[in-house]
Amino acid sequence: MNGGPSGFNNAPLTKSFVIACALFTVLFKIQGRSLKLGLSYQDIFRKLSIWKLIASVFSFSSTPELMFGLYLLYYFRVFERQIGSNKYSVFILFSVMVSFLFEVTVLAILKDPTANLLTSGPYGLIFASFVPFYFDIPVSTWFQIFGVRFSNKSFIYLAGLQLLVSSRKRSLLPGICGILAGSLYRLNVFRIRRAKFPEFITSFFARLSWPSMGNPPTTPARNLAGNVPSYTTRQVEAICLIPLQANLESLSRIYPSTAAPSAVEPPEDSIATLVSMGFDRNSARQALVHARNDINAATNILLESQSH
């Protein structure tokens, strides 16, 4: 299962955060500090350690945690595409700060100066993202492995479970704090979901020239002699819908129930859900019309059209 089109298109904040986590983890590993990462009661209340506070946000303490963590961060870029980079930056800041406050509260309650109780890494952001993942991303397919039923979301949950128990209690507590932070964001406490940063903050990350991953960057079309002519936006959209149209025609022959499209306009929230998964808005609407506003069937139609 992926989070829509490959690469970091329309997800500059996620790209910057993923690269920062990888760089910090490698840097602390080279310096031999990876074994010292993690927060304790002494680091917060007795001997404030600034570098540990920074590491607790960006640096994973082991290579397996780094692999699973970056995979989940990369997948959850779908939420930046859904709500935009500005609101997603608020979500990142809120998740990191609130989960950190919960972690500090746990350390204050336990008051154990000898134990390194909390592992490092962006657990707050990762596990806060599981809240909208559970509520907003629909299940599109089901399958069985050795008689056990799985959905297309199961592998994300399994990766999260592996990360949650990677350091046992040291990773379990930050994960729970992240889920609590994500729940508070979804409940819209203090109307946080309406908050926005000034545009120059998020546009800064969009202008960063990080090395791209996945899809190559697009260049402006130029109508030069001997080159392919440029197209207008509507022409490009029509070209992109050709595979979907062909797939809908083939599905209508196989499944007669999809031959008659729904006369009811698809709900806006259903279109938004499919767009959040990385599909084009026009394609999402057309698929919902032909699927009679069944979001799972529309998702299958869109996935089939991408495979051709």
Short mmCIF file of C-alpha atoms in Angstrom, two decimals, residues 83-271:
data_model
loop_
_atom_site.label_atom_id
_atom_site.label_comp_id
_atom_site.label_asym_id
_atom_site.label_seq_id
_atom_site.Cartn_x
_atom_site.Cartn_y
_atom_site.Cartn_z
CA ILE A 83 -4.72 19.48 4.21
CA GLY A 84 -1.86 21.42 2.60
CA SER A 85 1.65 22.18 3.81
CA ASN A 86 0.56 25.11 5.96
CA LYS A 87 -1.91 23.21 8.13
CA TYR A 88 0.35 20.16 8.10
CA SER A 89 3.13 22.25 9.64
CA VAL A 90 0.69 23.11 12.45
CA PHE A 91 -0.08 19.40 12.82
CA ILE A 92 3.65 18.60 13.08
CA LEU A 93 4.30 21.29 15.68
CA PHE A 94 1.20 20.41 17.70
CA SER A 95 1.95 16.67 17.66
CA VAL A 96 5.60 17.10 18.64
CA MET A 97 4.94 19.63 21.40
CA VAL A 98 1.87 17.96 22.95
CA SER A 99 3.42 14.49 22.88
CA PHE A 100 6.58 15.94 24.45
CA LEU A 101 4.49 17.51 27.24
CA PHE A 102 2.89 14.13 27.88
CA GLU A 103 6.33 12.51 27.99
CA VAL A 104 7.60 15.13 30.45
CA THR A 105 4.53 14.47 32.60
CA VAL A 106 5.31 10.75 32.64
CA LEU A 107 8.92 11.45 33.66
CA ALA A 108 7.74 13.80 36.42
CA ILE A 109 5.37 11.16 37.78
CA LEU A 110 7.89 8.31 37.75
CA LYS A 111 10.81 10.42 39.06
CA ASP A 112 13.45 7.81 38.36
CA PRO A 113 16.79 9.62 37.83
CA THR A 114 18.67 6.45 36.92
CA ALA A 115 16.45 5.04 34.17
CA ASN A 116 16.57 6.17 30.53
CA LEU A 117 12.82 5.83 30.11
CA LEU A 118 12.04 7.32 26.69
CA THR A 119 13.62 6.44 23.37
CA SER A 120 14.40 9.14 20.82
CA GLY A 121 12.81 9.82 17.46
CA PRO A 122 9.70 11.54 16.04
CA TYR A 123 7.34 9.09 17.74
CA GLY A 124 4.92 11.89 18.55
CA LEU A 125 4.40 12.84 14.91
CA ILE A 126 4.36 9.26 13.62
CA PHE A 127 1.81 7.88 16.08
CA ALA A 128 -0.29 11.05 16.00
CA SER A 129 -0.65 10.38 12.26
CA PHE A 130 -2.21 7.00 12.99
CA VAL A 131 -5.32 8.79 14.28
CA PRO A 132 -6.31 10.35 10.91
CA PHE A 133 -5.04 7.21 9.21
CA TYR A 134 -7.56 5.12 11.16
CA PHE A 135 -10.50 7.49 10.68
CA ASP A 136 -9.92 9.08 7.26
CA ILE A 137 -8.21 6.48 5.04
CA PRO A 138 -10.74 3.89 3.85
CA VAL A 139 -10.06 0.20 3.36
CA SER A 140 -10.06 -0.51 -0.38
CA THR A 141 -9.10 -4.19 -0.55
CA TRP A 142 -9.19 -7.32 1.61
CA PHE A 143 -7.11 -10.48 1.19
CA GLN A 144 -6.17 -13.59 3.14
CA ILE A 145 -2.78 -15.01 4.07
CA PHE A 146 -2.84 -18.51 5.60
CA GLY A 147 -6.48 -18.02 6.46
CA VAL A 148 -5.91 -14.68 8.21
CA ARG A 149 -7.79 -11.73 6.76
CA PHE A 150 -5.82 -8.56 6.03
CA SER A 151 -6.67 -5.21 4.46
CA ASN A 152 -4.55 -2.84 2.42
CA LYS A 153 -4.01 -0.86 5.66
CA SER A 154 -2.70 -3.83 7.65
CA PHE A 155 0.95 -3.42 6.65
CA ILE A 156 0.97 0.18 7.91
CA TYR A 157 -0.43 -0.98 11.25
CA LEU A 158 2.16 -3.78 11.40
CA ALA A 159 4.99 -1.33 10.70
CA GLY A 160 3.64 0.93 13.43
CA LEU A 161 3.39 -1.98 15.87
CA GLN A 162 6.98 -2.98 15.13
CA LEU A 163 8.14 0.59 15.80
CA LEU A 164 5.99 0.81 18.93
CA VAL A 165 7.63 -2.23 20.55
CA SER A 166 11.10 -1.78 19.05
CA SER A 167 12.53 -0.59 22.38
CA ARG A 168 9.82 -2.10 24.58
CA LYS A 169 8.71 0.30 27.33
CA ARG A 170 11.09 3.04 26.12
CA SER A 171 9.27 3.23 22.77
CA LEU A 172 5.81 2.27 24.04
CA LEU A 173 5.39 5.41 26.15
CA PRO A 174 6.30 7.91 23.36
CA GLY A 175 4.00 6.03 20.98
CA ILE A 176 1.05 6.29 23.37
CA CYS A 177 1.80 9.99 23.93
CA GLY A 178 1.77 10.50 20.15
CA ILE A 179 -1.63 8.81 19.83
CA LEU A 180 -3.00 11.07 22.58
CA ALA A 181 -1.63 14.13 20.77
CA GLY A 182 -3.23 13.02 17.50
CA SER A 183 -6.54 12.46 19.27
CA LEU A 184 -6.47 15.97 20.72
CA TYR A 185 -5.77 17.38 17.26
CA ARG A 186 -8.69 15.48 15.80
CA LEU A 187 -10.95 16.72 18.62
CA ASN A 188 -9.93 20.23 17.52
CA VAL A 189 -8.96 21.43 20.98
CA PHE A 190 -8.38 25.20 21.00
CA ARG A 191 -9.59 25.09 17.37
CA ILE A 192 -6.12 23.92 16.41
CA ARG A 193 -7.30 22.55 13.06
CA ARG A 194 -8.07 26.08 11.91
CA ALA A 195 -4.65 27.45 12.84
CA LYS A 196 -2.19 28.42 10.12
CA PHE A 197 1.36 29.68 9.93
CA PRO A 198 2.42 32.66 7.82
CA GLU A 199 2.85 31.53 4.23
CA PHE A 200 6.56 32.39 4.12
CA ILE A 201 7.32 29.61 6.62
CA THR A 202 5.85 26.78 4.56
CA SER A 203 6.97 28.31 1.26
CA PHE A 204 10.55 28.18 2.58
CA PHE A 205 10.42 24.38 2.68
CA ALA A 206 8.83 24.29 -0.76
CA ARG A 207 11.83 26.19 -2.16
CA LEU A 208 14.41 23.90 -0.60
CA SER A 209 16.39 22.12 -3.31
CA TRP A 210 16.55 18.75 -1.56
CA PRO A 211 17.40 15.81 -3.83
CA SER A 212 14.11 14.53 -5.19
CA MET A 213 12.87 10.98 -4.74
CA GLY A 214 10.42 9.06 -6.87
CA ASN A 215 8.95 11.04 -9.73
CA PRO A 216 11.38 13.37 -11.52
CA PRO A 217 10.64 17.08 -11.28
CA THR A 218 8.51 18.46 -14.02
CA THR A 219 9.77 21.22 -16.26
CA PRO A 220 7.66 23.88 -17.89
CA ALA A 221 6.46 22.88 -21.33
CA ARG A 222 7.89 24.97 -24.15
CA ASN A 223 6.51 25.00 -27.67
CA LEU A 224 9.76 24.77 -29.62
CA ALA A 225 10.08 23.80 -33.26
CA GLY A 226 10.45 20.05 -33.56
CA ASN A 227 9.33 19.42 -29.96
CA VAL A 228 6.08 18.07 -28.67
CA PRO A 229 3.57 20.93 -28.51
CA SER A 230 2.50 22.27 -25.13
CA TYR A 231 -0.96 21.53 -23.77
CA THR A 232 -3.44 23.50 -21.78
CA THR A 233 -4.55 22.34 -18.35
CA ARG A 234 -7.83 20.94 -19.64
CA GLN A 235 -6.04 19.03 -22.40
CA VAL A 236 -3.65 17.49 -19.89
CA GLU A 237 -6.56 16.48 -17.64
CA ALA A 238 -8.31 14.88 -20.60
CA ILE A 239 -5.18 12.92 -21.50
CA CYS A 240 -4.81 11.73 -17.89
CA LEU A 241 -8.42 10.51 -17.86
CA ILE A 242 -7.97 8.27 -20.93
CA PRO A 243 -6.78 5.21 -18.90
CA LEU A 244 -9.62 5.74 -16.44
CA GLN A 245 -12.20 5.94 -19.22
CA ALA A 246 -10.89 2.73 -20.77
CA ASN A 247 -10.89 0.99 -17.42
CA LEU A 248 -14.46 2.09 -16.69
CA GLU A 249 -15.60 0.73 -20.04
CA SER A 250 -13.96 -2.63 -19.39
CA LEU A 251 -15.39 -2.80 -15.87
CA SER A 252 -18.88 -2.02 -17.14
CA ARG A 253 -18.63 -5.05 -19.45
CA ILE A 254 -17.43 -7.31 -16.64
CA TYR A 255 -19.67 -5.91 -13.91
CA PRO A 256 -22.98 -4.74 -15.35
CA SER A 257 -23.84 -3.01 -12.05
CA THR A 258 -21.28 -0.32 -12.80
CA ALA A 259 -22.59 0.29 -16.30
CA ALA A 260 -25.24 2.75 -15.11
CA PRO A 261 -23.57 5.61 -13.29
CA SER A 262 -25.20 7.28 -10.31
CA ALA A 263 -27.33 10.32 -10.98
CA VAL A 264 -26.49 11.70 -7.54
CA GLU A 265 -23.51 14.03 -7.32
CA PRO A 266 -20.70 12.39 -5.28
CA PRO A 267 -20.37 13.79 -1.73
CA GLU A 268 -17.55 16.27 -1.29
CA ASP A 269 -16.09 14.30 1.62
CA SER A 270 -15.83 11.17 -0.54
CA ILE A 271 -14.01 13.12 -3.25
#
